[in-house]
Each structure stands twice: as structure tokens, then as C-alpha cells.
Amino acid sequence: MSTPPLPGLSRERHTSPSAPNAVRRRPNVYRVLSRVLIAVLVVVQVYPLVWLFLSSVRTEQDFASANPFSLPTSFTLDHFARAFDHADLGRYILNSLIVTLGADALIVVCGLMGAYAIQVLGFRFSNAVRAMFLLGIVVPVQIALVPLFIDYAKVGLLDTYPSMMIPLAGFGLPMSLYLFSSFFGYIPRETYEAASLDGAGPYRIFARITLPLSVNTIVTVVMVNSIFIWNDFVFANTFVLSEGLKTIPVGLQNYIGAMGKTDWTATFAGVCVTVTPLLLVFLVLNKAMIYGLESGATKG
């Protein structure tokens, strides 16, 4: 004699096929909307670069007569040679490279050590010190120009590489310290305790554990700050007085001729030459940068 199925079981059998479908429909809508949003952001970010490269290879007549935003009808590479003739573009690239590497080195060293002392070692009022560093994010760059110019003139730092590196590193340090300290909070405390039980001191723990684990975060900090340092105009234009120390943004002013006339095609070619190295480095290291941002934002 067979027993009738329980009402609860029969209800589950009837409702179970529809439940997964309802669950599946919702993520599909979110996924489509997210992909559309990502596509729009990609177009907004990539289109200016594509337009820049296309404008650098079109002839002057084509750029002046046709719609500047239309596809080029004729191509030439003469603008790149003229870009080097208008100014010492190679020197500007070298100066920007020196300033970027020097400021990045200061940011990484100070950010790593500061975050290690605040987050890992810990001390009294460490949270207050972290808050004071983070206040530097809201400080405008412009208010530091006049005091720094006066101080540099007194100590003889005007028209030198350090006059650009020091303020760039100072304004890039707060966010970098926050990224490093957030990542250090992600490392389990048991790892440090085990190293301490084995007799490792704070310097050895930093060199053997913290520093190797922070490679991706270092790449992230370097790339994020390099973009702003490479494109800096304010500090270079204020503290650099000689032609031989001009960086790329300041040196591109030499493409402005008499009566304010600008050689736009040569300017676009010069910008392409200066942007390409940074763009290639970013494309090579983008995975490490994304991982560093994700790991640095896990705990805060």
C-alpha cells in the first residue's frame, strides 16, 4: 500500500524548478547593465587616445580643412620628426623619467616604512598619526607653491631635480601610505607572531615577510603616482627656471609659436611619443596593479 506524498514535499517539487530561474534572471540583468557601463567607460577612456594617435599621423591640410574628429584621409609621419626639431624632446623625456623615478622611490620607501610602523608595529597614537597623514589628501597643491618657492630660494634648491621630487612625493605619500597600511592589515597577525617566536626582529620581519608580500601593492603605488608625476605641470613650471631641466608638460610650451599659433599636429606627435612609454608599462603591469588595489582595499 503506497502512502501519499507529504504536502510539503510536493510543494517543494513544484516550486523548485521556478526558483532557480528567478535567481538566474536577476544576475543576468545586472550583468548586462554592468557590461554596458564598462563599455561606455572604455569608450570614454580609449577614444581620446585613439583620436590623439590618429591626429598625429594626418597631414596639416587634412587636420585644418576637415572635421578634426573625423577619420584621416591622408597619413604622414613627418610630424614626429618635426616634433623633435621644435624642442629637445629627448631631454624632456629624460627629465620626466628622472623626476618620476626619484619621486616614486621616495613614496615607496617612506610609504612602506610609515605603514609598517603604524599598522604592523603599532605605537601609542598610531591612529592619530595615520589620520594626520590622510589629511594630506585634502590639501590643495597650489597653497604650497609660494612657501616652497621661498624655502627653495633660501636653501638653493630652485632649478634642481629635488625641487620637483620632494613636493610630488609629499603629496603622493598620504594615499600610498593608506594603500600600504590597508594591505598590511590583510596579512595575518599569526605570520608576524610566528616570525617573532623564531627570533626575527622587526627589521628582519620587514625584509623577509612584509616586503616580498608587498610587491603587487608597490607596483600599484608606483603606477598610480607615476601617472600624476609624469603629467605634473604646476611644480615643474614653478620651480624650474632653465631649459635643460624642463619636463614634458613644461617643454610642450615650446610648440607655441609667434602670436600664440600652435603647431597642433607636431604637438600631437610629441604627446604620442611621451605617452607611449607610460602606456606600455601600464599595459604590462596592469594585472599586478589590479591585484594590488584589490588586496589593499580588503581591509582598511
PDB file of C-alpha atoms in Angstrom:
ATOM      1  CA  MET A   1       0.000   0.000   0.000  1.00  0.00           C
ATOM      2  CA  SER A   2       1.547   3.275  -1.123  1.00  0.00           C
ATOM      3  CA  THR A   3       1.433   6.345   1.047  1.00  0.00           C
ATOM      4  CA  PRO A   4       0.506   9.706  -0.464  1.00  0.00           C
ATOM      5  CA  PRO A   5       3.323  12.241  -0.711  1.00  0.00           C
ATOM      6  CA  LEU A   6       3.547  14.806   2.003  1.00  0.00           C
ATOM      7  CA  PRO A   7       2.146  18.226   1.113  1.00  0.00           C
ATOM      8  CA  GLY A   8       5.399  19.961   1.938  1.00  0.00           C
ATOM      9  CA  LEU A   9       7.441  17.718  -0.333  1.00  0.00           C
ATOM     10  CA  SER A  10       5.065  18.036  -3.228  1.00  0.00           C
ATOM     11  CA  ARG A  11       5.062  21.815  -2.867  1.00  0.00           C
ATOM     12  CA  GLU A  12       8.872  21.857  -2.945  1.00  0.00           C
ATOM     13  CA  ARG A  13       8.898  19.747  -6.071  1.00  0.00           C
ATOM     14  CA  HIS A  14       6.541  22.142  -7.811  1.00  0.00           C
ATOM     15  CA  THR A  15       8.296  25.315  -6.712  1.00  0.00           C
ATOM     16  CA  SER A  16      11.922  24.245  -7.001  1.00  0.00           C
ATOM     17  CA  PRO A  17      12.203  24.487 -10.819  1.00  0.00           C
ATOM     18  CA  SER A  18      10.945  28.064 -10.853  1.00  0.00           C
ATOM     19  CA  ALA A  19      13.174  29.303  -8.020  1.00  0.00           C
ATOM     20  CA  PRO A  20      16.495  28.875  -9.851  1.00  0.00           C
ATOM     21  CA  ASN A  21      15.047  30.596 -12.918  1.00  0.00           C
ATOM     22  CA  ALA A  22      14.066  33.604 -10.813  1.00  0.00           C
ATOM     23  CA  VAL A  23      17.517  33.642  -9.286  1.00  0.00           C
ATOM     24  CA  ARG A  24      19.142  33.350 -12.686  1.00  0.00           C
ATOM     25  CA  ARG A  25      17.173  36.182 -14.261  1.00  0.00           C
ATOM     26  CA  ARG A  26      18.296  38.749 -11.721  1.00  0.00           C
ATOM     27  CA  PRO A  27      22.091  38.395 -12.198  1.00  0.00           C
ATOM     28  CA  ASN A  28      21.620  38.474 -15.981  1.00  0.00           C
ATOM     29  CA  VAL A  29      20.095  41.964 -15.814  1.00  0.00           C
ATOM     30  CA  TYR A  30      22.874  43.168 -13.530  1.00  0.00           C
ATOM     31  CA  ARG A  31      25.474  41.575 -15.761  1.00  0.00           C
ATOM     32  CA  VAL A  32      24.115  43.270 -18.887  1.00  0.00           C
ATOM     33  CA  LEU A  33      23.948  46.655 -17.181  1.00  0.00           C
ATOM     34  CA  SER A  34      27.464  46.287 -15.813  1.00  0.00           C
ATOM     35  CA  ARG A  35      28.823  45.324 -19.224  1.00  0.00           C
ATOM     36  CA  VAL A  36      27.108  48.290 -20.859  1.00  0.00           C
ATOM     37  CA  LEU A  37      28.543  50.615 -18.210  1.00  0.00           C
ATOM     38  CA  ILE A  38      32.020  49.125 -18.652  1.00  0.00           C
ATOM     39  CA  ALA A  39      31.745  49.513 -22.443  1.00  0.00           C
ATOM     40  CA  VAL A  40      30.794  53.181 -22.062  1.00  0.00           C
ATOM     41  CA  LEU A  41      33.706  53.797 -19.690  1.00  0.00           C
ATOM     42  CA  VAL A  42      36.115  52.053 -22.066  1.00  0.00           C
ATOM     43  CA  VAL A  43      34.948  54.216 -24.977  1.00  0.00           C
ATOM     44  CA  VAL A  44      35.284  57.381 -22.900  1.00  0.00           C
ATOM     45  CA  GLN A  45      38.795  56.429 -21.782  1.00  0.00           C
ATOM     46  CA  VAL A  46      40.132  54.920 -25.005  1.00  0.00           C
ATOM     47  CA  TYR A  47      38.643  57.306 -27.584  1.00  0.00           C
ATOM     48  CA  PRO A  48      40.863  60.319 -26.657  1.00  0.00           C
ATOM     49  CA  LEU A  49      43.986  58.155 -27.028  1.00  0.00           C
ATOM     50  CA  VAL A  50      42.828  56.800 -30.390  1.00  0.00           C
ATOM     51  CA  TRP A  51      41.962  60.312 -31.574  1.00  0.00           C
ATOM     52  CA  LEU A  52      45.375  61.561 -30.400  1.00  0.00           C
ATOM     53  CA  PHE A  53      47.265  58.901 -32.365  1.00  0.00           C
ATOM     54  CA  LEU A  54      45.120  59.415 -35.475  1.00  0.00           C
ATOM     55  CA  SER A  55      45.594  63.188 -35.339  1.00  0.00           C
ATOM     56  CA  SER A  56      49.359  62.779 -35.056  1.00  0.00           C
ATOM     57  CA  VAL A  57      49.593  60.963 -38.418  1.00  0.00           C
ATOM     58  CA  ARG A  58      47.229  63.087 -40.516  1.00  0.00           C
ATOM     59  CA  THR A  59      48.544  65.918 -42.675  1.00  0.00           C
ATOM     60  CA  GLU A  60      48.222  69.556 -41.667  1.00  0.00           C
ATOM     61  CA  GLN A  61      45.873  70.297 -44.570  1.00  0.00           C
ATOM     62  CA  ASP A  62      43.644  67.395 -43.640  1.00  0.00           C
ATOM     63  CA  PHE A  63      43.549  68.451 -39.985  1.00  0.00           C
ATOM     64  CA  ALA A  64      42.839  72.120 -40.798  1.00  0.00           C
ATOM     65  CA  SER A  65      40.275  71.655 -43.595  1.00  0.00           C
ATOM     66  CA  ALA A  66      38.325  68.591 -42.496  1.00  0.00           C
ATOM     67  CA  ASN A  67      36.495  67.856 -39.281  1.00  0.00           C
ATOM     68  CA  PRO A  68      39.192  67.320 -36.602  1.00  0.00           C
ATOM     69  CA  PHE A  69      37.183  64.446 -35.135  1.00  0.00           C
ATOM     70  CA  SER A  70      36.684  62.638 -38.437  1.00  0.00           C
ATOM     71  CA  LEU A  71      38.844  59.803 -39.715  1.00  0.00           C
ATOM     72  CA  PRO A  72      42.001  60.989 -41.504  1.00  0.00           C
ATOM     73  CA  THR A  73      42.029  60.866 -45.292  1.00  0.00           C
ATOM     74  CA  SER A  74      45.834  61.090 -45.628  1.00  0.00           C
ATOM     75  CA  PHE A  75      48.679  59.842 -43.445  1.00  0.00           C
ATOM     76  CA  THR A  76      52.212  61.094 -42.802  1.00  0.00           C
ATOM     77  CA  LEU A  77      54.967  60.529 -40.226  1.00  0.00           C
ATOM     78  CA  ASP A  78      56.725  63.852 -40.813  1.00  0.00           C
ATOM     79  CA  HIS A  79      55.149  65.341 -37.693  1.00  0.00           C
ATOM     80  CA  PHE A  80      57.237  63.117 -35.447  1.00  0.00           C
ATOM     81  CA  ALA A  81      60.473  64.430 -36.972  1.00  0.00           C
ATOM     82  CA  ARG A  82      59.171  67.992 -36.686  1.00  0.00           C
ATOM     83  CA  ALA A  83      58.248  67.356 -33.046  1.00  0.00           C
ATOM     84  CA  PHE A  84      61.905  66.675 -32.232  1.00  0.00           C
ATOM     85  CA  ASP A  85      63.004  69.702 -34.271  1.00  0.00           C
ATOM     86  CA  HIS A  86      60.741  72.137 -32.401  1.00  0.00           C
ATOM     87  CA  ALA A  87      62.140  71.233 -28.993  1.00  0.00           C
ATOM     88  CA  ASP A  88      64.617  68.975 -27.222  1.00  0.00           C
ATOM     89  CA  LEU A  89      62.014  66.257 -26.744  1.00  0.00           C
ATOM     90  CA  GLY A  90      64.537  63.604 -25.755  1.00  0.00           C
ATOM     91  CA  ARG A  91      65.829  65.808 -22.951  1.00  0.00           C
ATOM     92  CA  TYR A  92      62.311  66.453 -21.688  1.00  0.00           C
ATOM     93  CA  ILE A  93      61.588  62.724 -21.612  1.00  0.00           C
ATOM     94  CA  LEU A  94      64.823  62.071 -19.686  1.00  0.00           C
ATOM     95  CA  ASN A  95      63.994  64.799 -17.156  1.00  0.00           C
ATOM     96  CA  SER A  96      60.484  63.448 -16.644  1.00  0.00           C
ATOM     97  CA  LEU A  97      61.898  59.952 -16.204  1.00  0.00           C
ATOM     98  CA  ILE A  98      64.406  61.114 -13.569  1.00  0.00           C
ATOM     99  CA  VAL A  99      61.765  63.066 -11.632  1.00  0.00           C
ATOM    100  CA  THR A 100      59.243  60.203 -11.837  1.00  0.00           C
ATOM    101  CA  LEU A 101      61.697  57.541 -10.664  1.00  0.00           C
ATOM    102  CA  GLY A 102      63.039  59.733  -7.864  1.00  0.00           C
ATOM    103  CA  ALA A 103      59.611  60.715  -6.552  1.00  0.00           C
ATOM    104  CA  ASP A 104      58.350  57.127  -6.819  1.00  0.00           C
ATOM    105  CA  ALA A 105      61.357  55.886  -4.840  1.00  0.00           C
ATOM    106  CA  LEU A 106      60.668  58.410  -2.063  1.00  0.00           C
ATOM    107  CA  ILE A 107      56.967  57.500  -1.992  1.00  0.00           C
ATOM    108  CA  VAL A 108      57.609  53.749  -1.847  1.00  0.00           C
ATOM    109  CA  VAL A 109      60.338  53.912   0.824  1.00  0.00           C
ATOM    110  CA  CYS A 110      58.523  56.383   3.086  1.00  0.00           C
ATOM    111  CA  GLY A 111      55.121  54.790   2.496  1.00  0.00           C
ATOM    112  CA  LEU A 112      56.344  51.276   3.222  1.00  0.00           C
ATOM    113  CA  MET A 113      58.194  52.223   6.389  1.00  0.00           C
ATOM    114  CA  GLY A 114      55.448  54.521   7.643  1.00  0.00           C
ATOM    115  CA  ALA A 115      52.696  51.971   7.051  1.00  0.00           C
ATOM    116  CA  TYR A 116      54.791  49.205   8.634  1.00  0.00           C
ATOM    117  CA  ALA A 117      55.337  51.289  11.765  1.00  0.00           C
ATOM    118  CA  ILE A 118      51.685  52.315  12.021  1.00  0.00           C
ATOM    119  CA  GLN A 119      49.913  49.091  11.032  1.00  0.00           C
ATOM    120  CA  VAL A 120      52.290  46.260  11.978  1.00  0.00           C
ATOM    121  CA  LEU A 121      54.486  47.503  14.816  1.00  0.00           C
ATOM    122  CA  GLY A 122      51.914  49.811  16.331  1.00  0.00           C
ATOM    123  CA  PHE A 123      52.555  52.509  18.904  1.00  0.00           C
ATOM    124  CA  ARG A 124      50.629  54.939  21.018  1.00  0.00           C
ATOM    125  CA  PHE A 125      48.509  57.377  18.995  1.00  0.00           C
ATOM    126  CA  SER A 126      49.266  55.465  15.784  1.00  0.00           C
ATOM    127  CA  ASN A 127      45.691  56.003  14.579  1.00  0.00           C
ATOM    128  CA  ALA A 128      46.077  59.746  15.125  1.00  0.00           C
ATOM    129  CA  VAL A 129      49.282  59.736  13.084  1.00  0.00           C
ATOM    130  CA  ARG A 130      47.518  57.832  10.289  1.00  0.00           C
ATOM    131  CA  ALA A 131      44.693  60.391  10.342  1.00  0.00           C
ATOM    132  CA  MET A 132      47.189  63.246  10.082  1.00  0.00           C
ATOM    133  CA  PHE A 133      48.760  61.624   7.030  1.00  0.00           C
ATOM    134  CA  LEU A 134      45.358  61.124   5.411  1.00  0.00           C
ATOM    135  CA  LEU A 135      44.562  64.816   5.926  1.00  0.00           C
ATOM    136  CA  GLY A 136      47.205  65.469   3.289  1.00  0.00           C
ATOM    137  CA  ILE A 137      44.796  64.155   0.646  1.00  0.00           C
ATOM    138  CA  VAL A 138      42.535  67.203   1.008  1.00  0.00           C
ATOM    139  CA  VAL A 139      45.359  69.782   0.973  1.00  0.00           C
ATOM    140  CA  PRO A 140      45.409  71.678  -2.366  1.00  0.00           C
ATOM    141  CA  VAL A 141      48.685  71.698  -4.250  1.00  0.00           C
ATOM    142  CA  GLN A 142      48.506  75.410  -5.004  1.00  0.00           C
ATOM    143  CA  ILE A 143      48.793  76.585  -1.394  1.00  0.00           C
ATOM    144  CA  ALA A 144      52.279  75.050  -1.119  1.00  0.00           C
ATOM    145  CA  LEU A 145      53.794  76.803  -4.145  1.00  0.00           C
ATOM    146  CA  VAL A 146      54.746  80.152  -2.595  1.00  0.00           C
ATOM    147  CA  PRO A 147      56.129  78.759   0.717  1.00  0.00           C
ATOM    148  CA  LEU A 148      58.121  76.101  -1.121  1.00  0.00           C
ATOM    149  CA  PHE A 149      59.475  78.646  -3.609  1.00  0.00           C
ATOM    150  CA  ILE A 150      60.697  80.883  -0.749  1.00  0.00           C
ATOM    151  CA  ASP A 151      62.269  77.953   1.120  1.00  0.00           C
ATOM    152  CA  TYR A 152      63.927  76.580  -2.019  1.00  0.00           C
ATOM    153  CA  ALA A 153      65.379  80.007  -2.794  1.00  0.00           C
ATOM    154  CA  LYS A 154      66.893  80.196   0.719  1.00  0.00           C
ATOM    155  CA  VAL A 155      68.496  76.735   0.666  1.00  0.00           C
ATOM    156  CA  GLY A 156      69.493  76.738  -3.011  1.00  0.00           C
ATOM    157  CA  LEU A 157      67.130  74.029  -4.275  1.00  0.00           C
ATOM    158  CA  LEU A 158      65.496  76.079  -7.010  1.00  0.00           C
ATOM    159  CA  ASP A 159      66.019  74.783 -10.540  1.00  0.00           C
ATOM    160  CA  THR A 160      67.017  71.275  -9.402  1.00  0.00           C
ATOM    161  CA  TYR A 161      65.507  67.815  -9.663  1.00  0.00           C
ATOM    162  CA  PRO A 162      64.823  67.570  -5.881  1.00  0.00           C
ATOM    163  CA  SER A 163      62.725  70.739  -6.051  1.00  0.00           C
ATOM    164  CA  MET A 164      60.207  68.751  -8.108  1.00  0.00           C
ATOM    165  CA  MET A 165      60.670  65.337  -6.476  1.00  0.00           C
ATOM    166  CA  ILE A 166      60.108  66.418  -2.848  1.00  0.00           C
ATOM    167  CA  PRO A 167      56.657  68.054  -3.208  1.00  0.00           C
ATOM    168  CA  LEU A 168      55.454  65.380  -5.639  1.00  0.00           C
ATOM    169  CA  ALA A 169      56.458  62.684  -3.160  1.00  0.00           C
ATOM    170  CA  GLY A 170      54.911  64.617  -0.282  1.00  0.00           C
ATOM    171  CA  PHE A 171      51.522  64.966  -1.955  1.00  0.00           C
ATOM    172  CA  GLY A 172      51.571  61.356  -3.178  1.00  0.00           C
ATOM    173  CA  LEU A 173      52.513  59.885   0.206  1.00  0.00           C
ATOM    174  CA  PRO A 174      49.106  60.025   2.023  1.00  0.00           C
ATOM    175  CA  MET A 175      47.226  57.813  -0.426  1.00  0.00           C
ATOM    176  CA  SER A 176      50.220  55.488  -0.798  1.00  0.00           C
ATOM    177  CA  LEU A 177      50.529  55.088   2.975  1.00  0.00           C
ATOM    178  CA  TYR A 178      46.822  54.266   3.127  1.00  0.00           C
ATOM    179  CA  LEU A 179      47.202  51.563   0.461  1.00  0.00           C
ATOM    180  CA  PHE A 180      50.213  50.028   2.193  1.00  0.00           C
ATOM    181  CA  SER A 181      48.624  50.064   5.646  1.00  0.00           C
ATOM    182  CA  SER A 182      45.417  48.536   4.271  1.00  0.00           C
ATOM    183  CA  PHE A 183      47.396  45.722   2.664  1.00  0.00           C
ATOM    184  CA  PHE A 184      49.466  45.122   5.796  1.00  0.00           C
ATOM    185  CA  GLY A 185      46.209  44.703   7.735  1.00  0.00           C
ATOM    186  CA  TYR A 186      45.313  41.920   5.304  1.00  0.00           C
ATOM    187  CA  ILE A 187      48.409  39.891   6.297  1.00  0.00           C
ATOM    188  CA  PRO A 188      47.512  37.546   9.211  1.00  0.00           C
ATOM    189  CA  ARG A 189      48.961  38.525  12.560  1.00  0.00           C
ATOM    190  CA  GLU A 190      49.902  34.885  13.139  1.00  0.00           C
ATOM    191  CA  THR A 191      52.572  35.237  10.441  1.00  0.00           C
ATOM    192  CA  TYR A 192      54.317  38.014  12.359  1.00  0.00           C
ATOM    193  CA  GLU A 193      53.906  36.205  15.675  1.00  0.00           C
ATOM    194  CA  ALA A 194      55.461  33.029  14.270  1.00  0.00           C
ATOM    195  CA  ALA A 195      58.408  35.011  12.924  1.00  0.00           C
ATOM    196  CA  SER A 196      58.860  36.708  16.307  1.00  0.00           C
ATOM    197  CA  LEU A 197      58.862  33.347  18.084  1.00  0.00           C
ATOM    198  CA  ASP A 198      61.599  32.205  15.717  1.00  0.00           C
ATOM    199  CA  GLY A 199      63.750  35.107  16.855  1.00  0.00           C
ATOM    200  CA  ALA A 200      63.199  37.541  13.959  1.00  0.00           C
ATOM    201  CA  GLY A 201      63.304  41.206  14.829  1.00  0.00           C
ATOM    202  CA  PRO A 202      61.188  43.970  13.262  1.00  0.00           C
ATOM    203  CA  TYR A 203      63.748  44.737  10.539  1.00  0.00           C
ATOM    204  CA  ARG A 204      64.108  41.084   9.552  1.00  0.00           C
ATOM    205  CA  ILE A 205      60.327  40.608   9.543  1.00  0.00           C
ATOM    206  CA  PHE A 206      60.025  43.627   7.274  1.00  0.00           C
ATOM    207  CA  ALA A 207      62.714  42.391   4.880  1.00  0.00           C
ATOM    208  CA  ARG A 208      61.720  38.705   4.814  1.00  0.00           C
ATOM    209  CA  ILE A 209      57.912  38.814   5.120  1.00  0.00           C
ATOM    210  CA  THR A 210      56.328  42.209   4.599  1.00  0.00           C
ATOM    211  CA  LEU A 211      58.427  43.443   1.683  1.00  0.00           C
ATOM    212  CA  PRO A 212      58.145  40.295  -0.521  1.00  0.00           C
ATOM    213  CA  LEU A 213      54.380  40.154   0.027  1.00  0.00           C
ATOM    214  CA  SER A 214      54.000  43.830  -0.915  1.00  0.00           C
ATOM    215  CA  VAL A 215      55.305  43.587  -4.486  1.00  0.00           C
ATOM    216  CA  ASN A 216      51.887  43.988  -6.130  1.00  0.00           C
ATOM    217  CA  THR A 217      50.981  46.877  -3.841  1.00  0.00           C
ATOM    218  CA  ILE A 218      54.312  48.539  -4.659  1.00  0.00           C
ATOM    219  CA  VAL A 219      53.541  48.199  -8.371  1.00  0.00           C
ATOM    220  CA  THR A 220      50.114  49.736  -7.757  1.00  0.00           C
ATOM    221  CA  VAL A 221      51.536  52.665  -5.802  1.00  0.00           C
ATOM    222  CA  VAL A 222      54.221  53.294  -8.422  1.00  0.00           C
ATOM    223  CA  MET A 223      51.803  53.195 -11.346  1.00  0.00           C
ATOM    224  CA  VAL A 224      49.132  55.362  -9.707  1.00  0.00           C
ATOM    225  CA  ASN A 225      51.659  58.023  -8.713  1.00  0.00           C
ATOM    226  CA  SER A 226      53.673  57.823 -11.933  1.00  0.00           C
ATOM    227  CA  ILE A 227      50.679  58.948 -13.970  1.00  0.00           C
ATOM    228  CA  PHE A 228      50.343  62.157 -11.951  1.00  0.00           C
ATOM    229  CA  ILE A 229      54.091  62.754 -11.612  1.00  0.00           C
ATOM    230  CA  TRP A 230      54.700  62.235 -15.339  1.00  0.00           C
ATOM    231  CA  ASN A 231      51.951  64.747 -16.182  1.00  0.00           C
ATOM    232  CA  ASP A 232      52.830  67.286 -13.481  1.00  0.00           C
ATOM    233  CA  PHE A 233      52.916  70.849 -14.721  1.00  0.00           C
ATOM    234  CA  VAL A 234      52.476  73.007 -11.603  1.00  0.00           C
ATOM    235  CA  PHE A 235      55.666  72.167  -9.705  1.00  0.00           C
ATOM    236  CA  ALA A 236      57.848  71.897 -12.814  1.00  0.00           C
ATOM    237  CA  ASN A 237      56.616  75.228 -14.151  1.00  0.00           C
ATOM    238  CA  THR A 238      57.138  76.946 -10.761  1.00  0.00           C
ATOM    239  CA  PHE A 239      60.485  75.588  -9.600  1.00  0.00           C
ATOM    240  CA  VAL A 240      62.319  75.012 -12.921  1.00  0.00           C
ATOM    241  CA  LEU A 241      63.947  78.053 -14.479  1.00  0.00           C
ATOM    242  CA  SER A 242      66.398  76.633 -17.034  1.00  0.00           C
ATOM    243  CA  GLU A 243      65.665  74.929 -20.336  1.00  0.00           C
ATOM    244  CA  GLY A 244      67.795  71.905 -19.531  1.00  0.00           C
ATOM    245  CA  LEU A 245      65.596  70.788 -16.589  1.00  0.00           C
ATOM    246  CA  LYS A 246      62.183  71.166 -18.207  1.00  0.00           C
ATOM    247  CA  THR A 247      59.920  68.143 -18.083  1.00  0.00           C
ATOM    248  CA  ILE A 248      57.497  67.069 -20.796  1.00  0.00           C
ATOM    249  CA  PRO A 249      54.423  69.147 -19.801  1.00  0.00           C
ATOM    250  CA  VAL A 250      56.512  72.323 -19.478  1.00  0.00           C
ATOM    251  CA  GLY A 251      58.585  71.591 -22.573  1.00  0.00           C
ATOM    252  CA  LEU A 252      55.487  71.241 -24.764  1.00  0.00           C
ATOM    253  CA  GLN A 253      55.040  75.006 -24.386  1.00  0.00           C
ATOM    254  CA  ASN A 254      57.809  75.378 -26.974  1.00  0.00           C
ATOM    255  CA  TYR A 255      55.373  74.237 -29.655  1.00  0.00           C
ATOM    256  CA  ILE A 256      53.531  77.550 -29.297  1.00  0.00           C
ATOM    257  CA  GLY A 257      54.923  79.887 -31.936  1.00  0.00           C
ATOM    258  CA  ALA A 258      54.558  83.574 -32.709  1.00  0.00           C
ATOM    259  CA  MET A 259      51.204  85.235 -31.956  1.00  0.00           C
ATOM    260  CA  GLY A 260      50.142  82.169 -29.979  1.00  0.00           C
ATOM    261  CA  LYS A 261      49.977  79.930 -33.043  1.00  0.00           C
ATOM    262  CA  THR A 262      50.322  76.259 -32.116  1.00  0.00           C
ATOM    263  CA  ASP A 263      51.623  73.520 -34.396  1.00  0.00           C
ATOM    264  CA  TRP A 264      48.907  71.084 -33.405  1.00  0.00           C
ATOM    265  CA  THR A 265      49.973  68.091 -35.491  1.00  0.00           C
ATOM    266  CA  ALA A 266      53.558  68.284 -34.199  1.00  0.00           C
ATOM    267  CA  THR A 267      52.203  68.747 -30.671  1.00  0.00           C
ATOM    268  CA  PHE A 268      50.059  65.622 -31.031  1.00  0.00           C
ATOM    269  CA  ALA A 269      53.083  63.711 -32.307  1.00  0.00           C
ATOM    270  CA  GLY A 270      55.167  64.883 -29.353  1.00  0.00           C
ATOM    271  CA  VAL A 271      52.445  63.881 -26.900  1.00  0.00           C
ATOM    272  CA  CYS A 272      52.230  60.445 -28.538  1.00  0.00           C
ATOM    273  CA  VAL A 273      55.976  59.964 -28.135  1.00  0.00           C
ATOM    274  CA  THR A 274      55.826  60.925 -24.455  1.00  0.00           C
ATOM    275  CA  VAL A 275      52.675  58.948 -23.627  1.00  0.00           C
ATOM    276  CA  THR A 276      53.660  55.671 -25.307  1.00  0.00           C
ATOM    277  CA  PRO A 277      56.316  54.515 -22.758  1.00  0.00           C
ATOM    278  CA  LEU A 278      53.985  55.026 -19.799  1.00  0.00           C
ATOM    279  CA  LEU A 279      51.124  53.355 -21.657  1.00  0.00           C
ATOM    280  CA  LEU A 280      53.228  50.288 -22.471  1.00  0.00           C
ATOM    281  CA  VAL A 281      54.373  49.934 -18.856  1.00  0.00           C
ATOM    282  CA  PHE A 282      50.777  50.230 -17.685  1.00  0.00           C
ATOM    283  CA  LEU A 283      49.605  47.524 -20.107  1.00  0.00           C
ATOM    284  CA  VAL A 284      52.372  45.166 -18.955  1.00  0.00           C
ATOM    285  CA  LEU A 285      51.800  45.702 -15.225  1.00  0.00           C
ATOM    286  CA  ASN A 286      48.019  46.147 -15.188  1.00  0.00           C
ATOM    287  CA  LYS A 287      47.323  42.732 -13.623  1.00  0.00           C
ATOM    288  CA  ALA A 288      49.686  43.376 -10.734  1.00  0.00           C
ATOM    289  CA  MET A 289      48.172  46.834 -10.301  1.00  0.00           C
ATOM    290  CA  ILE A 290      44.608  45.490 -10.165  1.00  0.00           C
ATOM    291  CA  TYR A 291      45.621  42.827  -7.664  1.00  0.00           C
ATOM    292  CA  GLY A 292      47.349  45.426  -5.510  1.00  0.00           C
ATOM    293  CA  LEU A 293      44.259  47.631  -5.486  1.00  0.00           C
ATOM    294  CA  GLU A 294      42.019  44.703  -4.561  1.00  0.00           C
ATOM    295  CA  SER A 295      44.301  43.428  -1.786  1.00  0.00           C
ATOM    296  CA  GLY A 296      44.867  46.943  -0.471  1.00  0.00           C
ATOM    297  CA  ALA A 297      41.120  47.531  -0.246  1.00  0.00           C
ATOM    298  CA  THR A 298      40.338  44.254   1.515  1.00  0.00           C
ATOM    299  CA  LYS A 299      40.827  45.736   4.956  1.00  0.00           C
ATOM    300  CA  GLY A 300      41.075  49.341   5.888  1.00  0.00           C
TER     301      GLY A 300
END
